[in-house]
Short mmCIF file of C-alpha atoms in Angstrom, two decimals:
data_model
loop_
_atom_site.label_atom_id
_atom_site.label_comp_id
_atom_site.label_asym_id
_atom_site.label_seq_id
_atom_site.Cartn_x
_atom_site.Cartn_y
_atom_site.Cartn_z
CA UNK F 1 -25.82 10.27 -7.83
CA UNK F 2 -23.81 11.33 -4.51
CA UNK F 3 -20.99 9.13 -3.96
CA UNK F 4 -19.48 8.81 0.21
CA UNK F 5 -16.03 9.53 0.77
CA UNK F 6 -14.21 8.38 3.86
CA UNK F 7 -13.72 11.51 5.30
CA UNK F 8 -10.57 13.31 4.36
CA UNK F 9 -7.20 11.61 6.57
CA UNK F 10 -3.77 12.85 5.75
CA UNK F 11 -1.00 10.58 5.42
CA UNK F 12 0.55 11.02 8.61
CA UNK F 13 -2.53 10.82 10.79
CA UNK F 14 -2.90 7.62 9.09
CA UNK F 15 0.79 6.61 10.78
CA UNK F 16 -0.05 7.82 14.27
CA UNK F 17 -3.42 5.34 13.58
CA UNK F 18 -2.52 2.05 12.63
CA UNK F 19 0.83 2.30 13.81
CA UNK F 20 2.89 1.18 11.06
CA UNK F 21 4.95 4.13 11.50
CA UNK F 22 6.56 2.22 14.54
CA UNK F 23 7.48 -0.52 12.62
CA UNK F 24 9.36 -1.59 9.86
CA UNK F 25 8.23 -2.38 5.98
CA UNK F 26 9.36 -5.89 6.25
CA UNK F 27 7.57 -6.45 9.87
CA UNK F 28 4.38 -5.00 8.95
CA UNK F 29 4.42 -7.78 5.71
CA UNK F 30 5.64 -10.49 7.96
CA UNK F 31 2.04 -10.36 10.35
CA UNK F 32 0.13 -10.30 6.88
CA UNK F 33 2.22 -12.80 5.32
CA UNK F 34 0.27 -14.65 8.14
CA UNK F 35 -3.59 -14.10 7.54
CA UNK F 36 -2.41 -14.81 3.30
CA UNK F 37 -3.47 -18.27 2.24
CA UNK F 38 -1.97 -19.94 -0.07
CA UNK F 39 -3.52 -17.84 -3.09
CA UNK F 40 -1.51 -15.38 -1.97
CA UNK F 41 -4.71 -13.73 -1.00
CA UNK F 42 -5.64 -12.19 2.29
CA UNK F 43 -9.79 -12.40 3.17
CA UNK F 44 -11.28 -8.93 5.20
CA UNK F 45 -11.23 -11.33 8.44
CA UNK F 46 -7.41 -11.71 7.80
CA UNK F 47 -6.79 -7.70 6.94
CA UNK F 48 -8.91 -6.68 10.01
CA UNK F 49 -7.48 -9.74 12.58
CA UNK F 50 -3.76 -8.03 11.16
CA UNK F 51 -4.79 -4.47 11.36
CA UNK F 52 -5.81 -4.79 15.15
CA UNK F 53 -2.25 -6.58 15.41
CA UNK F 54 -0.80 -3.37 15.44
CA UNK F 55 -3.57 -1.63 17.97
CA UNK F 56 -2.31 -0.61 21.17
CA UNK F 57 -3.38 -1.89 24.09
CA UNK F 58 -6.37 0.51 25.36
CA UNK F 59 -8.97 0.65 27.13
CA UNK F 60 -12.42 2.17 27.68
CA UNK F 61 -14.03 4.12 24.81
CA UNK F 62 -10.33 4.34 23.34
CA UNK F 63 -9.93 0.40 22.73
CA UNK F 64 -14.07 0.83 21.13
CA UNK F 65 -12.70 3.74 18.46
CA UNK F 66 -9.49 2.26 17.26
CA UNK F 67 -11.30 -1.66 16.82
CA UNK F 68 -13.70 0.36 15.06
CA UNK F 69 -11.19 2.51 12.87
CA UNK F 70 -10.14 -1.68 12.11
CA UNK F 71 -13.52 -2.31 10.79
CA UNK F 72 -13.75 1.23 9.18
CA UNK F 73 -10.13 0.34 7.43
CA UNK F 74 -11.51 -3.50 6.60
CA UNK F 75 -14.28 -2.00 4.35
CA UNK F 76 -13.30 1.28 2.85
CA UNK F 77 -9.80 0.77 2.09
CA UNK F 78 -9.93 -2.86 1.73
CA UNK F 79 -13.05 -2.40 -0.35
CA UNK F 80 -9.79 0.01 -2.71
CA UNK F 81 -7.71 -3.05 -3.42
CA UNK F 82 -10.50 -5.62 -4.63
CA UNK F 83 -9.78 -6.69 -8.51
CA UNK F 84 -12.47 -5.41 -11.51
CA UNK F 85 -11.71 -9.10 -12.80
CA UNK F 86 -11.73 -10.68 -9.02
CA UNK F 87 -14.78 -13.53 -8.44
CA UNK F 88 -14.65 -13.03 -4.59
CA UNK F 89 -15.13 -9.43 -3.38
CA UNK F 90 -13.30 -10.30 0.28
CA UNK F 91 -10.52 -11.34 -0.75
CA UNK F 92 -6.99 -9.11 -2.23
CA UNK F 93 -4.21 -9.78 -3.48
CA UNK F 94 -1.20 -9.85 -0.77
CA UNK F 95 1.88 -8.05 -2.60
CA UNK F 96 -0.63 -5.41 -3.78
CA UNK F 97 -2.62 -4.55 -0.68
CA UNK F 98 0.68 -4.84 1.30
CA UNK F 99 2.78 -2.31 -1.39
CA UNK F 100 0.08 0.17 -0.58
CA UNK F 101 0.70 -0.34 3.32
CA UNK F 102 4.21 0.19 3.09
CA UNK F 103 4.22 3.76 2.25
CA UNK F 104 2.63 4.09 5.89
CA UNK F 105 6.11 1.75 7.12
CA UNK F 106 8.50 2.97 9.55
CA UNK F 107 12.79 2.31 8.16
CA UNK F 108 15.39 3.94 5.67
CA UNK F 109 14.11 5.03 2.62
CA UNK F 110 16.07 2.25 1.39
CA UNK F 111 15.00 -0.79 3.82
CA UNK F 112 11.44 0.28 2.50
CA UNK F 113 12.91 0.58 -1.52
CA UNK F 114 14.31 -2.82 -0.64
CA UNK F 115 11.05 -4.85 1.11
CA UNK F 116 8.37 -3.34 -1.59
CA UNK F 117 11.12 -4.30 -4.21
CA UNK F 118 10.81 -7.75 -2.43
CA UNK F 119 6.95 -8.27 -3.18
CA UNK F 120 7.36 -8.64 -6.64
CA UNK F 121 11.16 -10.10 -7.25
CA UNK F 122 10.04 -13.41 -5.93
CA UNK F 123 11.96 -15.60 -8.21
CA UNK F 124 14.85 -13.87 -6.51
CA UNK F 125 16.13 -12.66 -10.30
CA UNK F 126 16.59 -9.03 -8.16
CA UNK F 127 15.07 -7.58 -10.67
CA UNK F 128 11.23 -6.43 -11.30
CA UNK F 129 9.10 -6.02 -14.40
CA UNK F 130 7.22 -2.98 -15.87
CA UNK F 131 4.00 -5.13 -14.65
CA UNK F 132 5.45 -5.43 -11.67
CA UNK F 133 6.30 -1.78 -11.73
CA UNK F 134 2.84 -1.00 -12.54
CA UNK F 135 1.57 -2.90 -9.87
CA UNK F 136 3.36 -1.97 -7.48
CA UNK F 137 2.86 1.86 -7.88
CA UNK F 138 -1.23 1.02 -8.31
CA UNK F 139 -1.54 -0.06 -5.65
CA UNK F 140 -0.33 3.03 -3.84
CA UNK F 141 -2.64 5.13 -5.62
CA UNK F 142 -5.21 3.41 -3.88
CA UNK F 143 -3.73 3.74 -1.04
CA UNK F 144 -3.34 8.00 -1.53
CA UNK F 145 -6.65 7.85 -3.49
CA UNK F 146 -8.66 6.72 -0.84
CA UNK F 147 -7.52 8.77 1.21
CA UNK F 148 -8.44 12.09 -1.29
CA UNK F 149 -10.78 11.24 -3.35
CA UNK F 150 -11.51 14.10 -4.86
CA UNK F 151 -7.71 14.60 -5.76
CA UNK F 152 -9.17 11.88 -8.10
CA UNK F 153 -12.24 12.52 -9.46
CA UNK F 154 -10.64 16.16 -9.86
CA UNK F 155 -7.36 14.89 -11.79
CA UNK F 156 -10.34 12.48 -13.86
CA UNK F 157 -7.49 9.47 -13.79
CA UNK F 158 -7.30 6.60 -11.74
CA UNK F 159 -5.47 4.65 -9.82
CA UNK F 160 -4.66 1.82 -12.91
CA UNK F 161 -4.37 4.46 -15.33
CA UNK F 162 -1.92 6.00 -12.94
CA UNK F 163 0.27 3.61 -12.64
CA UNK F 164 0.63 2.17 -15.45
CA UNK F 165 1.33 6.00 -16.79
CA UNK F 166 4.39 6.67 -14.03
CA UNK F 167 6.05 3.54 -14.91
CA UNK F 168 7.01 3.92 -18.63
CA UNK F 169 7.98 7.44 -17.02
CA UNK F 170 10.58 5.68 -15.22
CA UNK F 171 11.38 2.70 -17.23
CA UNK F 172 12.15 5.97 -19.91
CA UNK F 173 13.78 8.50 -18.05
CA UNK F 174 15.36 5.22 -16.84
CA UNK F 175 16.99 3.90 -20.28
CA UNK F 176 15.22 0.96 -19.89
CA UNK F 177 12.70 -1.19 -23.01
CA UNK F 178 9.07 -2.19 -22.23
CA UNK F 179 10.85 -5.36 -21.90
CA UNK F 180 13.71 -5.47 -19.28
CA UNK F 181 14.71 -5.33 -16.10
CA UNK F 182 14.84 -3.36 -13.49
CA UNK F 183 16.94 -3.58 -10.61
CA UNK F 184 17.17 -3.50 -7.63
CA UNK F 185 19.58 -0.08 -7.36
CA UNK F 186 17.75 1.84 -10.35
CA UNK F 187 14.94 0.85 -8.41
CA UNK F 188 15.61 2.42 -5.06
CA UNK F 189 17.59 6.15 -7.18
CA UNK F 190 13.92 6.60 -8.50
CA UNK F 191 11.76 5.65 -5.68
CA UNK F 192 13.91 7.90 -3.51
CA UNK F 193 13.64 10.88 -5.83
CA UNK F 194 10.19 10.50 -6.96
CA UNK F 195 8.61 11.20 -4.01
CA UNK F 196 6.24 7.62 -3.93
CA UNK F 197 5.60 7.93 0.16
CA UNK F 198 3.74 10.82 -0.34
CA UNK F 199 3.30 13.81 2.14
CA UNK F 200 4.86 13.05 5.31
CA UNK F 201 6.88 10.61 4.28
CA UNK F 202 9.95 10.84 6.35
CA UNK F 203 12.09 8.52 8.00
CA UNK F 204 11.09 6.80 10.36
CA UNK F 205 12.61 4.72 13.54
CA UNK F 206 11.35 1.40 14.59
CA UNK F 207 11.15 -0.50 17.58
#
């Protein structure tokens, strides 16, 4: 059975089209947080509304194209974040989808690492678990595999499998046991060395 892939797109192009590269991760997260319900979930319509919030005011065919692009993301990219265990195909987890979107944002690597870390340090302990790191990485790989589905098929690995594998490798490299907590400084150092931002992950000035 043939699969229908989205047209290949560079990460740098997605940064430009969404305009996220002009905003800090925290600014982007705040907009999506406004669309999040009490369970920490975002609906498909909420995701679309949040995307549209960043589109530059335009007229005519360009405006029509940008809103069609937002609809496209709300269908294809949104679907990549629907959990296999989810009972509702119209909801995705705020922390997971923002983890993926964080690689599109502007700002320094330190700022992006801090914003990504804060998504999982919900108790304010200044540490995250191995499970948290695997969820974060899985979410990033979901976006990267959405951009390049052929890469996923060629490597015969899912975003979830790669997220678990990479997080375990990170803990081993740092010298942590599975039940240890990963501090922000450890996460930041790993984040800067790992290349998790993908191609075109240079620092961007934000508005």
